[in-house]
XYZ file of N, CA, C and O in Angstrom:
776
model
N 27.557 45.663 26.279
C 27.279 46.718 27.243
C 28.255 47.868 26.988
O 29.450 47.642 26.804
N 27.744 49.084 26.988
C 28.574 50.270 26.740
C 28.563 51.169 27.964
O 27.600 51.200 28.733
N 29.657 51.902 28.156
C 29.719 52.937 29.172
C 30.654 54.020 28.677
O 31.307 53.867 27.634
N 30.730 55.129 29.399
C 31.522 56.273 28.946
C 32.992 56.192 29.321
O 33.863 56.504 28.515
N 33.290 55.796 30.543
C 34.643 55.994 31.065
C 35.468 54.720 31.213
O 36.637 54.795 31.610
N 34.885 53.555 30.910
C 35.657 52.323 30.922
C 36.391 52.129 32.231
O 35.806 52.145 33.305
N 37.715 51.963 32.151
C 38.531 51.739 33.346
C 39.325 52.983 33.747
O 40.282 52.891 34.513
N 38.925 54.160 33.243
C 39.617 55.395 33.624
C 39.597 55.585 35.143
O 38.659 55.160 35.815
N 40.629 56.247 35.654
C 40.777 56.473 37.094
C 40.845 57.981 37.350
O 41.560 58.690 36.647
N 40.100 58.495 38.347
C 40.149 59.933 38.634
C 41.506 60.372 39.173
O 42.182 59.621 39.878
N 41.880 61.612 38.856
C 43.144 62.159 39.351
C 43.128 62.316 40.869
O 44.151 62.149 41.531
N 41.963 62.657 41.423
C 41.803 62.801 42.885
C 40.755 61.782 43.337
O 39.554 62.015 43.198
N 41.190 60.634 43.891
C 40.246 59.554 44.191
C 39.679 59.554 45.603
O 39.016 58.593 45.985
N 39.922 60.622 46.374
C 39.423 60.620 47.753
C 39.325 62.051 48.265
O 40.247 62.567 48.880
N 38.187 62.696 48.010
C 37.949 64.071 48.437
C 36.788 64.099 49.414
O 35.865 63.291 49.327
N 36.816 65.052 50.357
C 35.726 65.205 51.322
C 35.679 66.648 51.775
O 36.707 67.251 52.064
N 34.459 67.214 51.815
C 34.263 68.584 52.277
C 33.375 68.652 53.516
O 33.002 69.730 53.953
N 32.981 67.492 54.027
C 32.127 67.478 55.209
C 30.671 67.730 54.914
O 29.881 67.969 55.825
N 30.291 67.686 53.639
C 28.890 67.867 53.260
C 28.592 66.988 52.061
O 29.499 66.443 51.433
N 27.311 66.853 51.741
C 26.912 66.033 50.602
C 26.755 66.845 49.334
O 26.591 68.069 49.370
N 26.821 66.154 48.216
C 26.631 66.757 46.892
C 25.885 65.773 46.005
O 25.976 64.563 46.190
N 25.194 66.312 45.001
C 24.721 65.482 43.897
C 25.651 65.744 42.725
O 25.784 66.881 42.268
N 26.320 64.693 42.258
C 27.315 64.779 41.200
C 26.776 64.062 39.971
O 26.190 62.983 40.091
N 26.988 64.626 38.778
C 26.393 64.007 37.604
C 27.191 64.152 36.332
O 28.122 64.956 36.245
N 26.794 63.363 35.343
C 27.351 63.410 33.993
C 26.205 63.489 33.003
O 25.275 62.678 33.048
N 26.243 64.498 32.116
C 25.280 64.602 31.028
C 25.736 63.689 29.895
O 26.923 63.582 29.601
N 24.770 63.053 29.205
C 25.116 62.194 28.080
C 23.915 62.030 27.165
O 22.773 62.308 27.531
N 24.191 61.538 25.965
C 23.141 61.143 25.032
C 23.622 59.892 24.309
O 24.804 59.537 24.368
N 22.695 59.216 23.636
C 23.016 57.991 22.900
C 22.730 58.197 21.422
O 21.747 58.837 21.052
N 23.603 57.651 20.585
C 23.412 57.725 19.135
C 22.743 56.477 18.598
O 22.540 56.357 17.389
N 22.392 55.540 19.486
C 21.712 54.313 19.093
C 20.634 53.997 20.115
O 20.723 54.407 21.276
N 19.625 53.261 19.681
C 18.554 52.853 20.589
C 19.100 51.890 21.634
O 20.057 51.141 21.383
N 18.520 51.920 22.815
C 18.941 51.007 23.870
C 18.390 51.416 25.213
O 17.498 52.269 25.300
N 18.937 50.805 26.267
C 18.447 51.040 27.621
C 19.593 51.295 28.596
O 20.645 50.655 28.512
N 19.364 52.213 29.526
C 20.256 52.372 30.677
C 19.825 51.323 31.692
O 18.683 51.316 32.147
N 20.753 50.425 32.031
C 20.418 49.326 32.942
C 21.034 49.512 34.328
O 20.589 48.887 35.294
N 22.064 50.362 34.438
C 22.729 50.532 35.728
C 23.497 51.843 35.757
O 23.831 52.417 34.714
N 23.777 52.294 36.971
C 24.710 53.392 37.205
C 26.059 52.790 37.547
O 26.135 51.687 38.107
N 27.124 53.515 37.198
C 28.488 53.150 37.591
C 29.096 54.364 38.284
O 28.833 55.497 37.885
N 29.921 54.106 39.288
C 30.637 55.210 39.931
C 31.977 54.702 40.424
O 32.084 53.577 40.922
N 32.988 55.556 40.281
C 34.293 55.229 40.836
C 34.233 55.539 42.332
O 34.095 56.693 42.734
N 34.313 54.492 43.153
C 34.142 54.623 44.596
C 35.405 55.228 45.212
O 36.510 54.765 44.946
N 35.260 56.266 46.049
C 36.443 56.857 46.694
C 37.238 55.813 47.476
O 36.703 54.781 47.899
N 38.521 56.110 47.706
C 39.400 55.155 48.390
C 39.117 55.055 49.891
O 39.565 54.111 50.536
N 38.389 56.014 50.453
C 37.897 55.931 51.839
C 36.377 55.840 51.781
O 35.739 56.574 51.025
N 35.801 54.948 52.570
C 34.360 54.697 52.499
C 33.547 55.917 52.903
O 33.907 56.641 53.842
N 32.443 56.148 52.183
C 31.432 57.099 52.612
C 30.719 56.538 53.831
O 30.731 55.321 54.079
N 30.047 57.405 54.587
C 29.172 56.950 55.661
C 27.741 57.200 55.217
O 27.439 58.239 54.638
N 26.868 56.238 55.461
C 25.475 56.410 55.055
C 25.202 55.776 53.707
O 25.822 54.780 53.335
N 24.277 56.375 52.963
C 23.805 55.806 51.706
C 24.264 56.623 50.502
O 24.541 57.824 50.612
N 24.296 55.954 49.361
C 24.445 56.597 48.060
C 23.116 56.468 47.339
O 22.451 55.431 47.428
N 22.730 57.509 46.610
C 21.495 57.457 45.833
C 21.819 57.769 44.382
O 22.355 58.841 44.072
N 21.517 56.831 43.500
C 21.774 56.982 42.068
C 20.468 57.275 41.350
O 19.462 56.588 41.564
N 20.474 58.289 40.487
C 19.272 58.658 39.745
C 19.624 58.943 38.291
O 20.734 59.382 37.981
N 18.664 58.678 37.425
C 18.757 59.057 36.016
C 17.693 60.119 35.771
O 16.503 59.876 35.987
N 18.155 61.320 35.356
C 17.253 62.442 35.090
C 16.995 62.581 33.590
O 17.869 62.269 32.768
N 15.825 63.150 33.266
C 15.571 63.554 31.881
C 16.387 64.803 31.575
O 17.145 65.299 32.414
N 16.217 65.343 30.370
C 17.082 66.429 29.885
C 17.038 67.682 30.758
O 18.049 68.354 30.933
N 15.905 67.990 31.326
C 15.763 69.238 32.080
C 15.898 69.038 33.586
O 15.918 70.014 34.336
N 15.944 67.782 34.013
C 15.985 67.509 35.443
C 14.626 67.562 36.102
O 14.515 67.455 37.320
N 13.577 67.690 35.296
C 12.219 67.780 35.850
C 11.638 66.413 36.192
O 10.607 66.334 36.863
N 12.285 65.347 35.739
C 11.755 64.010 35.981
C 12.892 63.042 36.289
O 13.925 63.035 35.617
N 12.698 62.234 37.334
C 13.629 61.153 37.657
C 13.102 59.889 36.984
O 11.990 59.447 37.259
N 13.919 59.315 36.096
C 13.509 58.166 35.299
C 13.882 56.837 35.954
O 13.268 55.808 35.669
N 14.915 56.851 36.794
C 15.326 55.659 37.536
C 15.946 56.131 38.840
O 16.555 57.200 38.894
N 15.814 55.314 39.888
C 16.224 55.748 41.230
C 16.627 54.517 42.034
O 15.869 53.543 42.096
N 17.828 54.557 42.621
C 18.270 53.440 43.455
C 19.106 53.967 44.600
O 20.050 54.721 44.400
N 18.770 53.543 45.819
C 19.536 53.891 47.007
C 20.212 52.632 47.533
O 19.581 51.575 47.627
N 21.510 52.756 47.851
C 22.290 51.620 48.359
C 23.131 52.094 49.541
O 23.460 53.275 49.651
N 23.480 51.163 50.414
C 24.445 51.471 51.461
C 25.789 51.748 50.805
O 26.187 51.063 49.862
N 26.474 52.770 51.267
C 27.780 53.103 50.701
C 28.715 51.901 50.847
O 28.829 51.336 51.938
N 29.354 51.485 49.747
C 30.234 50.311 49.819
C 31.391 50.512 50.804
O 31.938 51.613 50.928
N 31.753 49.441 51.487
C 32.917 49.442 52.374
C 34.013 48.527 51.840
O 35.094 48.459 52.410
N 33.722 47.815 50.756
C 34.722 46.995 50.068
C 34.803 47.471 48.624
O 33.909 48.155 48.132
N 35.869 47.108 47.950
C 36.040 47.538 46.562
C 36.310 49.024 46.457
O 35.997 49.645 45.436
N 36.864 49.611 47.513
C 37.146 51.041 47.505
C 38.238 51.337 46.470
O 39.108 50.510 46.207
N 38.166 52.519 45.876
C 39.136 52.881 44.865
C 38.969 52.084 43.586
O 39.952 51.742 42.929
N 37.718 51.797 43.214
C 37.449 51.049 41.985
C 36.052 51.380 41.477
O 35.238 51.980 42.181
N 35.788 50.979 40.237
C 34.450 51.143 39.664
C 33.508 50.108 40.263
O 33.875 48.933 40.419
N 32.283 50.555 40.605
C 31.239 49.625 41.011
C 29.962 49.969 40.251
O 29.755 51.110 39.835
N 29.127 48.962 40.055
C 27.893 49.098 39.277
C 26.688 48.898 40.184
O 26.727 48.079 41.101
N 25.616 49.651 39.888
C 24.403 49.615 40.698
C 23.211 49.539 39.747
O 22.810 50.537 39.159
N 22.669 48.325 39.593
C 21.607 48.092 38.621
C 20.311 48.767 39.063
O 19.963 48.766 40.245
N 19.610 49.342 38.087
C 18.268 49.859 38.337
C 17.277 48.707 38.253
O 17.470 47.760 37.483
N 16.201 48.770 39.041
C 15.200 47.710 39.046
C 14.579 47.538 37.666
O 14.393 46.416 37.192
N 14.273 48.652 37.016
C 13.689 48.615 35.678
C 14.583 49.393 34.726
O 14.823 50.588 34.947
N 15.121 48.751 33.668
C 15.918 49.487 32.684
C 15.115 50.620 32.055
O 13.881 50.528 31.939
N 15.802 51.680 31.652
C 15.150 52.848 31.063
C 15.506 52.922 29.583
O 16.686 53.022 29.223
N 14.495 52.870 28.724
C 14.707 53.014 27.288
C 14.940 54.480 26.975
O 14.152 55.339 27.385
N 16.031 54.772 26.267
C 16.379 56.155 25.968
C 15.959 56.513 24.553
O 15.836 55.655 23.679
N 15.734 57.799 24.339
C 15.439 58.334 23.020
C 16.754 58.748 22.370
O 17.540 59.488 22.973
N 16.996 58.263 21.168
C 18.241 58.591 20.464
C 18.363 60.109 20.336
O 17.429 60.795 19.922
N 19.517 60.639 20.732
C 19.796 62.070 20.624
C 19.334 62.908 21.789
O 19.752 64.058 21.927
N 18.468 62.367 22.655
C 17.999 63.128 23.819
C 19.076 63.133 24.899
O 19.846 62.182 25.032
N 19.131 64.208 25.667
C 20.135 64.317 26.724
C 19.572 63.823 28.051
O 18.409 64.057 28.376
N 20.409 63.129 28.808
C 20.070 62.624 30.135
C 21.199 62.992 31.083
O 22.308 63.323 30.653
N 20.936 62.893 32.385
C 21.981 63.069 33.393
C 21.927 61.894 34.348
O 20.877 61.603 34.929
N 23.057 61.214 34.491
C 23.191 60.174 35.511
C 23.890 60.825 36.700
O 24.872 61.551 36.527
N 23.341 60.607 37.902
C 23.851 61.338 39.064
C 23.903 60.446 40.297
O 23.200 59.432 40.387
N 24.752 60.851 41.247
C 24.825 60.190 42.542
C 24.780 61.259 43.627
O 25.456 62.279 43.538
N 23.963 61.014 44.647
C 23.978 61.833 45.862
C 24.902 61.130 46.839
O 24.661 59.991 47.255
N 26.007 61.782 47.164
C 26.989 61.212 48.076
C 26.983 62.012 49.375
O 26.913 63.246 49.338
N 27.027 61.345 50.539
C 26.913 62.068 51.803
C 28.143 62.890 52.177
O 28.018 63.878 52.893
N 29.334 62.495 51.696
C 30.502 63.291 52.058
C 31.713 63.081 51.149
O 32.387 64.033 50.826
N 32.004 61.886 50.711
C 33.218 61.652 49.925
C 32.904 61.536 48.439
O 31.841 61.059 48.050
N 33.878 61.963 47.612
C 33.691 61.939 46.162
C 35.047 61.902 45.479
O 36.099 61.899 46.137
N 35.017 61.821 44.153
C 36.246 61.796 43.343
C 36.094 62.806 42.218
O 34.978 63.220 41.882
N 37.233 63.203 41.613
C 37.144 64.046 40.432
C 38.469 64.089 39.687
O 39.527 63.734 40.212
N 38.367 64.548 38.437
C 39.489 65.032 37.642
C 39.079 66.394 37.125
O 38.035 66.519 36.481
N 39.859 67.416 37.450
C 39.612 68.738 36.891
C 40.318 68.834 35.532
O 41.258 68.100 35.243
N 39.843 69.759 34.696
C 40.406 69.960 33.357
C 40.357 68.680 32.527
O 41.284 68.363 31.780
N 39.249 67.950 32.681
C 39.019 66.742 31.891
C 38.771 67.144 30.437
O 38.242 68.220 30.160
N 39.141 66.284 29.519
C 38.940 66.573 28.097
C 37.524 66.166 27.680
O 37.234 64.986 27.498
N 36.646 67.144 27.604
C 35.280 66.962 27.114
C 35.217 67.495 25.686
O 36.007 68.364 25.350
N 34.308 67.061 24.849
C 33.330 65.993 25.090
C 33.987 64.620 25.042
O 35.080 64.465 24.514
N 33.274 63.652 25.577
C 33.741 62.267 25.608
C 32.776 61.421 24.795
O 31.558 61.514 24.969
N 33.314 60.603 23.889
C 32.497 59.667 23.123
C 33.060 58.272 23.316
O 34.272 58.060 23.219
N 32.183 57.334 23.606
C 32.567 55.935 23.766
C 31.444 55.084 23.194
O 30.354 55.023 23.765
N 31.703 54.447 22.058
C 30.663 53.660 21.405
C 29.468 54.533 21.086
O 29.620 55.626 20.533
N 28.253 54.111 21.496
C 27.047 54.886 21.178
C 26.764 56.034 22.152
O 25.763 56.727 22.017
N 27.641 56.245 23.146
C 27.409 57.278 24.159
C 28.329 58.468 23.938
O 29.496 58.304 23.583
N 27.787 59.661 24.195
C 28.603 60.870 24.072
C 28.142 61.897 25.095
O 26.989 61.877 25.535
N 29.055 62.777 25.482
C 28.725 63.838 26.438
C 28.817 65.183 25.739
O 29.491 65.318 24.717
N 28.209 66.208 26.330
C 28.465 67.573 25.854
C 29.802 68.069 26.418
O 30.506 67.331 27.118
N 30.123 69.295 26.135
C 31.321 69.940 26.680
C 30.890 71.179 27.456
O 30.418 72.130 26.848
N 30.987 71.186 28.788
C 31.478 70.124 29.661
C 30.409 69.063 29.917
O 29.234 69.259 29.597
N 30.831 67.960 30.547
C 29.889 66.887 30.836
C 29.636 66.676 32.315
O 28.682 66.019 32.691
N 30.499 67.224 33.184
C 30.373 67.011 34.616
C 29.663 68.158 35.318
O 29.993 69.325 35.083
N 28.698 67.818 36.187
C 27.883 68.823 36.872
C 27.705 68.460 38.337
O 27.827 67.297 38.726
N 27.385 69.481 39.163
C 27.243 69.290 40.598
C 26.098 70.148 41.120
O 25.803 71.214 40.572
N 25.457 69.656 42.184
C 24.534 70.457 42.978
C 25.099 70.540 44.382
O 25.418 69.515 44.998
N 25.244 71.777 44.888
C 25.817 71.991 46.220
C 24.724 71.910 47.274
O 24.379 72.881 47.923
N 24.174 70.715 47.432
C 23.091 70.501 48.384
C 23.287 69.139 49.023
O 23.689 68.183 48.346
N 23.020 69.041 50.304
C 23.175 67.760 50.987
C 21.968 66.844 50.767
O 21.968 65.705 51.221
N 20.939 67.354 50.070
C 19.805 66.522 49.667
C 19.800 66.447 48.141
O 20.398 67.279 47.459
N 19.132 65.443 47.611
C 19.125 65.230 46.162
C 18.602 66.463 45.434
O 17.548 66.994 45.770
N 19.363 66.917 44.443
C 18.964 68.047 43.610
C 19.635 67.891 42.259
O 20.765 67.385 42.166
N 18.942 68.316 41.215
C 19.479 68.193 39.859
C 20.805 68.939 39.759
O 20.886 70.134 40.060
N 21.884 68.259 39.358
C 23.183 68.928 39.264
C 23.242 69.847 38.046
O 23.158 69.387 36.915
N 23.379 71.150 38.296
C 23.277 72.132 37.214
C 24.436 73.130 37.209
O 24.423 74.074 36.442
N 25.423 72.934 38.081
C 26.599 73.810 38.120
C 27.816 73.028 37.637
O 27.914 71.812 37.849
N 28.750 73.739 37.019
C 29.981 73.106 36.564
C 31.131 74.085 36.716
O 30.913 75.299 36.813
N 32.346 73.560 36.759
C 33.532 74.400 36.890
C 34.746 73.587 36.447
O 34.762 72.351 36.537
N 35.754 74.235 35.970
C 37.071 73.644 35.673
C 37.014 72.358 34.862
O 37.848 71.474 35.021
N 35.994 72.246 33.970
C 35.862 71.025 33.148
C 35.956 69.755 33.985
O 36.592 68.774 33.617
N 35.295 69.764 35.144
C 35.407 68.671 36.102
C 34.667 67.413 35.625
O 33.634 67.502 34.947
N 35.214 66.254 35.963
C 34.563 64.969 35.752
C 34.481 64.279 37.107
O 35.505 64.062 37.767
N 33.253 63.923 37.535
C 33.041 63.256 38.812
C 32.952 61.735 38.669
O 32.646 61.036 39.632
N 33.154 61.220 37.464
C 33.201 59.782 37.187
C 31.925 59.060 37.602
O 31.961 57.995 38.215
N 30.793 59.672 37.248
C 29.482 59.030 37.353
C 29.129 58.574 35.945
O 29.240 59.342 34.992
N 28.725 57.335 35.792
C 28.617 56.722 34.468
C 27.384 55.824 34.416
O 26.707 55.623 35.427
N 27.104 55.290 33.246
C 25.991 54.360 33.045
C 26.492 53.073 32.411
O 27.539 53.056 31.760
N 25.722 52.010 32.591
C 25.821 50.834 31.741
C 24.655 50.915 30.776
O 23.489 51.004 31.200
N 24.979 50.917 29.496
C 23.984 51.096 28.435
C 23.963 49.844 27.574
O 24.994 49.417 27.052
N 22.772 49.252 27.447
C 22.598 48.054 26.621
C 21.990 48.451 25.284
O 20.812 48.802 25.217
N 22.786 48.455 24.196
C 22.209 48.791 22.886
C 21.123 47.787 22.509
O 21.187 46.605 22.871
N 20.117 48.267 21.779
C 19.037 47.393 21.312
C 19.604 46.376 20.323
O 20.539 46.669 19.572
N 19.042 45.178 20.332
C 19.475 44.139 19.401
C 19.120 44.539 17.972
O 18.058 45.114 17.716
N 20.023 44.260 17.072
C 19.766 44.547 15.660
C 18.697 43.594 15.134
O 18.634 42.425 15.519
N 17.842 44.108 14.275
C 16.807 43.280 13.658
C 17.456 42.270 12.713
O 18.445 42.576 12.036
N 16.927 41.061 12.692
C 17.442 40.039 11.784
C 17.163 40.453 10.344
O 16.071 40.922 10.020
N 18.147 40.285 9.461
C 17.938 40.682 8.069
C 17.029 39.698 7.336
O 16.869 38.549 7.738
N 16.424 40.152 6.256
C 15.630 39.308 5.376
C 16.545 38.741 4.307
O 17.306 39.483 3.677
N 16.485 37.408 4.132
C 17.363 36.740 3.174
C 16.508 35.983 2.175
O 15.589 35.260 2.549
N 16.812 36.147 0.903
C 16.148 35.387 -0.151
C 17.203 34.673 -0.979
O 18.259 35.226 -1.268
N 16.921 33.424 -1.349
C 17.810 32.653 -2.209
C 17.068 32.379 -3.513
O 15.948 31.867 -3.484
N 17.688 32.708 -4.627
C 17.038 32.588 -5.935
C 17.819 31.649 -6.835
O 19.040 31.600 -6.806
N 17.091 30.890 -7.640
C 17.671 30.047 -8.670
C 17.012 30.454 -9.974
O 15.913 30.007 -10.286
N 17.646 31.323 -10.699
C 17.031 31.848 -11.917
C 15.900 32.775 -11.548
O 16.108 33.809 -10.929
N 14.676 32.372 -11.855
C 13.526 33.249 -11.609
C 12.676 32.792 -10.432
O 11.649 33.378 -10.152
N 13.093 31.730 -9.747
C 12.276 31.199 -8.650
C 13.064 31.228 -7.343
O 14.255 30.932 -7.311
N 12.347 31.566 -6.267
C 12.935 31.504 -4.940
C 12.971 30.040 -4.516
O 12.009 29.292 -4.735
N 14.075 29.590 -3.906
C 14.199 28.187 -3.519
C 14.271 28.069 -2.002
O 14.668 28.999 -1.317
N 13.892 26.886 -1.451
C 13.978 26.694 0.002
C 15.429 26.743 0.458
O 16.330 26.286 -0.235
N 15.634 27.313 1.643
C 16.991 27.372 2.193
C 16.902 27.431 3.702
O 15.886 27.818 4.270
N 17.963 27.014 4.352
C 18.087 27.147 5.794
C 19.281 28.051 6.058
O 20.386 27.776 5.593
N 19.047 29.143 6.796
C 20.084 30.143 7.006
C 20.168 30.450 8.497
O 19.149 30.624 9.154
N 21.385 30.514 9.020
C 21.584 30.950 10.400
C 22.039 32.402 10.388
O 22.951 32.759 9.643
N 21.391 33.236 11.188
C 21.740 34.647 11.298
C 22.313 34.868 12.692
O 21.696 34.496 13.689
N 23.526 35.470 12.756
C 24.240 35.615 14.019
C 24.445 37.066 14.366
O 24.679 37.897 13.509
N 24.348 37.376 15.666
C 24.678 38.690 16.207
C 25.795 38.445 17.219
O 25.555 38.105 18.358
N 27.040 38.579 16.752
C 28.169 38.220 17.603
C 28.199 36.728 17.779
O 28.303 35.978 16.814
N 28.045 36.239 19.005
C 28.086 34.804 19.266
C 26.699 34.223 19.515
O 26.569 33.073 19.916
N 25.644 34.993 19.249
C 24.280 34.553 19.516
C 23.494 34.440 18.219
O 23.478 35.369 17.413
N 22.853 33.282 18.028
C 21.990 33.121 16.855
C 20.696 33.875 17.104
O 19.995 33.630 18.075
N 20.357 34.820 16.217
C 19.109 35.569 16.365
C 18.000 34.945 15.539
O 16.834 35.207 15.767
N 18.352 34.120 14.559
C 17.384 33.341 13.808
C 18.101 32.067 13.385
O 19.166 32.134 12.784
N 17.539 30.903 13.744
C 18.254 29.674 13.445
C 17.889 29.125 12.069
O 18.731 28.543 11.404
N 16.660 29.302 11.649
C 16.294 28.868 10.300
C 15.327 29.849 9.697
O 14.494 30.429 10.396
N 15.457 30.004 8.423
C 14.504 30.785 7.653
C 14.001 29.885 6.545
O 14.791 29.395 5.744
N 12.721 29.613 6.496
C 12.169 28.802 5.427
C 11.725 29.707 4.311
O 10.865 30.574 4.505
N 12.297 29.526 3.168
C 12.014 30.388 2.029
C 11.136 29.648 1.050
O 11.342 28.466 0.741
N 10.157 30.365 0.507
C 9.198 29.749 -0.415
C 9.846 29.455 -1.767
O 10.813 30.090 -2.156
N 9.283 28.462 -2.466
C 9.745 28.159 -3.842
C 8.840 28.826 -4.847
O 7.710 29.152 -4.569
């Protein structure tokens, strides 16, 4: 599983302006895979009401995944994950925005070092965006290289099992081969013709 910000912590972990915002991070993937969940660094004081996590396409014209949850009251001041009901397969190189509509509290680091690359995920410069609306709206404004610590869990696609041939002189011989992807066997035997 890949994400952008790992265990990074925002410089300001508990901000409130008395209104809601949609906060987001633009990103793209350099490998095939699926967005399976949103991640957000939860402010140190609980929000009131609900959080809504959405995955937008490149222009914000389409919501590809959507999940509303009660704002957490435990695990404050830490990363939490919110799985989407259906994972979203991404197009390599296409830009997406993962966003959260928060009713009042949020976190940030200003003057964040963009772009950010982590494994197969990368952001543009800048990567953090906001919509100044108390209802869900595509975040399209940015300032001060801000990062709102909205992130994804990205599951890279499994690598295809390689083709293996065993030869003895001019003839292919039978063989049994185990093919592994990390700690998981992706093919336990391959029967090769003679």
